[in-house]
Coordinates of C-alpha atoms in Angstrom, one line a residue:
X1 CA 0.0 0.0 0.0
X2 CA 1.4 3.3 -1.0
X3 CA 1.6 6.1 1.9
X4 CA 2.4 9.6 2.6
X5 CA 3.7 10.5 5.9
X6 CA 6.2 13.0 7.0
X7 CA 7.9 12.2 9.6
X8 CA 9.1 13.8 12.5
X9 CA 12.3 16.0 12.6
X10 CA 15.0 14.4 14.7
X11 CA 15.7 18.0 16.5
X12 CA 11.8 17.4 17.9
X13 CA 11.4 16.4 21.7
X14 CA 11.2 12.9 22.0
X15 CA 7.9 13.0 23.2
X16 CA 6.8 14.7 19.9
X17 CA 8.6 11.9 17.8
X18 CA 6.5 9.4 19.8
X19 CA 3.3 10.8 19.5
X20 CA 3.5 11.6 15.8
X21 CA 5.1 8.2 15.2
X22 CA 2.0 6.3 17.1
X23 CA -0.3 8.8 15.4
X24 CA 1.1 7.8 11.7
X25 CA 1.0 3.8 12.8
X26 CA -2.6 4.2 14.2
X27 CA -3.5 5.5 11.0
X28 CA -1.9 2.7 8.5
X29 CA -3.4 0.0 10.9
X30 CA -7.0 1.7 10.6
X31 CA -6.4 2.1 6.9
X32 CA -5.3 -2.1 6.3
X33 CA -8.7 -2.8 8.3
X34 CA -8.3 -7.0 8.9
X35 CA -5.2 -7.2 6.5
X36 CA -3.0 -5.5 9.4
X37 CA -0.7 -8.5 11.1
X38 CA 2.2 -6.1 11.9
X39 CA 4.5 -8.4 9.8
X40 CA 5.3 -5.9 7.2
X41 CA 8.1 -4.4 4.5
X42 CA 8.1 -0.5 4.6
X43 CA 9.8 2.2 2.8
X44 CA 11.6 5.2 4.2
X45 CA 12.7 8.1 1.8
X46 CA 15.7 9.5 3.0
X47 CA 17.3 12.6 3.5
X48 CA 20.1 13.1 0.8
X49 CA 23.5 15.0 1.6
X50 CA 24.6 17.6 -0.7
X51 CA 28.3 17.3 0.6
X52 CA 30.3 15.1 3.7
X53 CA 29.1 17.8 5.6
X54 CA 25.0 17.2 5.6
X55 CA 26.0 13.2 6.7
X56 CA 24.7 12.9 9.8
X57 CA 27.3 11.1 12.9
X58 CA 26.8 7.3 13.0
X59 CA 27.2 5.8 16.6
X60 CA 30.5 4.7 16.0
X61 CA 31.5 7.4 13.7
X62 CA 31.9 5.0 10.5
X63 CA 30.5 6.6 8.0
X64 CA 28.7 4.1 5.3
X65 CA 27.7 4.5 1.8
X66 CA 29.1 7.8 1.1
X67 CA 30.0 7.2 -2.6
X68 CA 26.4 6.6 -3.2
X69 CA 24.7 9.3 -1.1
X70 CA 26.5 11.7 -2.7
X71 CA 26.2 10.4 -6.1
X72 CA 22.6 9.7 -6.0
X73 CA 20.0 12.4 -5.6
X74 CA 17.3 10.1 -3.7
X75 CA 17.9 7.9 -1.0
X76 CA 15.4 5.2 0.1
X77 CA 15.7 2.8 3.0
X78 CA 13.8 -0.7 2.7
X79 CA 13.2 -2.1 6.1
X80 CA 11.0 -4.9 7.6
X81 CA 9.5 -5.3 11.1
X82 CA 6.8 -7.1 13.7
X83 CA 6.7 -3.6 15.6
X84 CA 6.3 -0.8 13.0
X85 CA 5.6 2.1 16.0
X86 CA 8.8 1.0 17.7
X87 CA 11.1 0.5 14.7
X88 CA 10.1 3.9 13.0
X89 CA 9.9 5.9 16.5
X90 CA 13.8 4.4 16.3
X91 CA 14.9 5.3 12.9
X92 CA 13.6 8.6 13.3
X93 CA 15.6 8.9 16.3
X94 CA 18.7 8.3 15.0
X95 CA 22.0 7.9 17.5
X96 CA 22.2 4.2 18.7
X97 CA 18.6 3.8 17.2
X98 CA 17.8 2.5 14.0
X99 CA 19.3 1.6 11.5
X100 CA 23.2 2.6 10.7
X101 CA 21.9 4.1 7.1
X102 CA 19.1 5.7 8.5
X103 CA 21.5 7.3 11.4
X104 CA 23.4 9.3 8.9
X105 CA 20.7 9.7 5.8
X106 CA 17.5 10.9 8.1
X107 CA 14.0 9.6 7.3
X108 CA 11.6 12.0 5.7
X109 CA 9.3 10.5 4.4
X110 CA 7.3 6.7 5.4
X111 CA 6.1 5.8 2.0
X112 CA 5.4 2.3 1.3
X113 CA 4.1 -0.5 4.1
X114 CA 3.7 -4.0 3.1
X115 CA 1.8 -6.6 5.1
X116 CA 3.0 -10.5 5.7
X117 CA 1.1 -13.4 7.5
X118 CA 4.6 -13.6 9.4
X119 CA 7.9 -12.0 9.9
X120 CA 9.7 -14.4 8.6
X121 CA 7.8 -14.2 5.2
X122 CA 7.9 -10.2 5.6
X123 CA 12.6 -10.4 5.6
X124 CA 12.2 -13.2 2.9
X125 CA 10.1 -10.1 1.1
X126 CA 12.2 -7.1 1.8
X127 CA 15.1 -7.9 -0.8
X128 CA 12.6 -8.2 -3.2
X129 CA 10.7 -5.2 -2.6
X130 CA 14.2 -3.1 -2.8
X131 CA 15.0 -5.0 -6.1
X132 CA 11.9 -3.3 -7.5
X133 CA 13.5 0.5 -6.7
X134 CA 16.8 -0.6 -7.6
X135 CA 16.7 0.3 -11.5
X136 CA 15.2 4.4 -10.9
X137 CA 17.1 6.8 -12.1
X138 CA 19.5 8.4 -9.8
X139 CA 18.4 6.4 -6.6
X140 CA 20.7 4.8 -4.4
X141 CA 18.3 1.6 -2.6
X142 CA 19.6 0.6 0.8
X143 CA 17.9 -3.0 1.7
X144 CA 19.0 -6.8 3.3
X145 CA 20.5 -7.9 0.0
X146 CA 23.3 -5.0 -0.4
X147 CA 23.4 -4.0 3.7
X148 CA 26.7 -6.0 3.5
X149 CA 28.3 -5.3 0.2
X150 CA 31.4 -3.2 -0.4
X151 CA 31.1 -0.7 -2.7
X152 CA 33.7 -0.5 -5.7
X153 CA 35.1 2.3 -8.0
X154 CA 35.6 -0.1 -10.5

C-alpha cells in the first residue's frame, strides 16, 4: 500500500517523535482494516546530503555508503518489522537507534508498508521489494540484499 507520511524531525522532543510516530501507525493500521498483522516491508525516503558535511554522525562514527549518497539524488531505506511504531519511532531517532543508514541519511518520508502473515515471510520479502526501486534513475536503494556489500570504483 502506498503512503504519505512525514515524519518527525530528529531535533523534535522525543515526546513529539513518539506521538507523531503512534499517530502515523494508528493511521496505516485503521487504513489495512483486517489485512493488518504487523509483519510488514516498509519504505523510508531518506534525506540526501549535498556534501560530507550534511551526513549525519553514525554511533561509531563510521561513516557508510558515502559514494552513493553523494552520487545519487534520492535515497530510500527498505526495512522490515513485527513492531512498525517501535522501529520507526527508532529510525527517526537516530544515534544508537535505527538503523546505521538511516543514522546518517534521516528519514523524511514513510512511503510504502507491506503486510506479511509472518515475519519471517515479511525479511524473505524485503530484498525483493528493494529490487523493484533498484533500476530508478538516480536512486541509491539501501535493503538486506546489499546492507553488506562493499562498494567498488571499479
Amino acid at each position: 500500500m502506498h503512503v504519505e507520511y512525514t515524519l518527525p524531525v530528529r531535533e523534535a522532543p522525543k515526546d513529539e517523535h513518539e506521538g507523531e510516530v503512534t499517530r502515523i501507525v494508528d493511521e496505516i493500521q485503521s487504513d489495512f482494516t483486517d489485512e493488518w498483522t504487523g509483519n510488514c516491508v516498509y519504505r523510508l525516503e531518506c534525506f540526501s546530503p549535498a556534501n560530507v558535511g550534511q551526513i549525519e554522525e553514525p554511533h561509531d562514527g563510521r561513516k557508510i555508503r558515502v559514494a552513493e549518497a553523494l552520487t545519487n539524488s534520492r535515497l530510500i531505506y527498505i526495512g522490515c518489522s513485527q513492531w512498525l511504531e517501535n522501529r520507526l519511532w527508532k529510525h527517526v531517532r537516530g544515534k544508537s537507534y535505527g538503523a546505521k543508514f538511516t543514522q546518517q541519511y534521516r528519514p523524511t518520508h514513510l512511503t510504502e508498508i507491506r503486510c506479511y502473515e509472518s515475519i519471517e515471510e515479511a525479511r524473505d520479502q524485503e530484498a525483493k521489494v528493494g529490487e523493484e526501486y533498484q533500476n530508478l534513475d538516480d536512486t541509491y536503494v539501501y535493503y538486506r540484499h546489499n546492507r553488506h556489500e562493499r562498494f567498488h570504483w571499479d
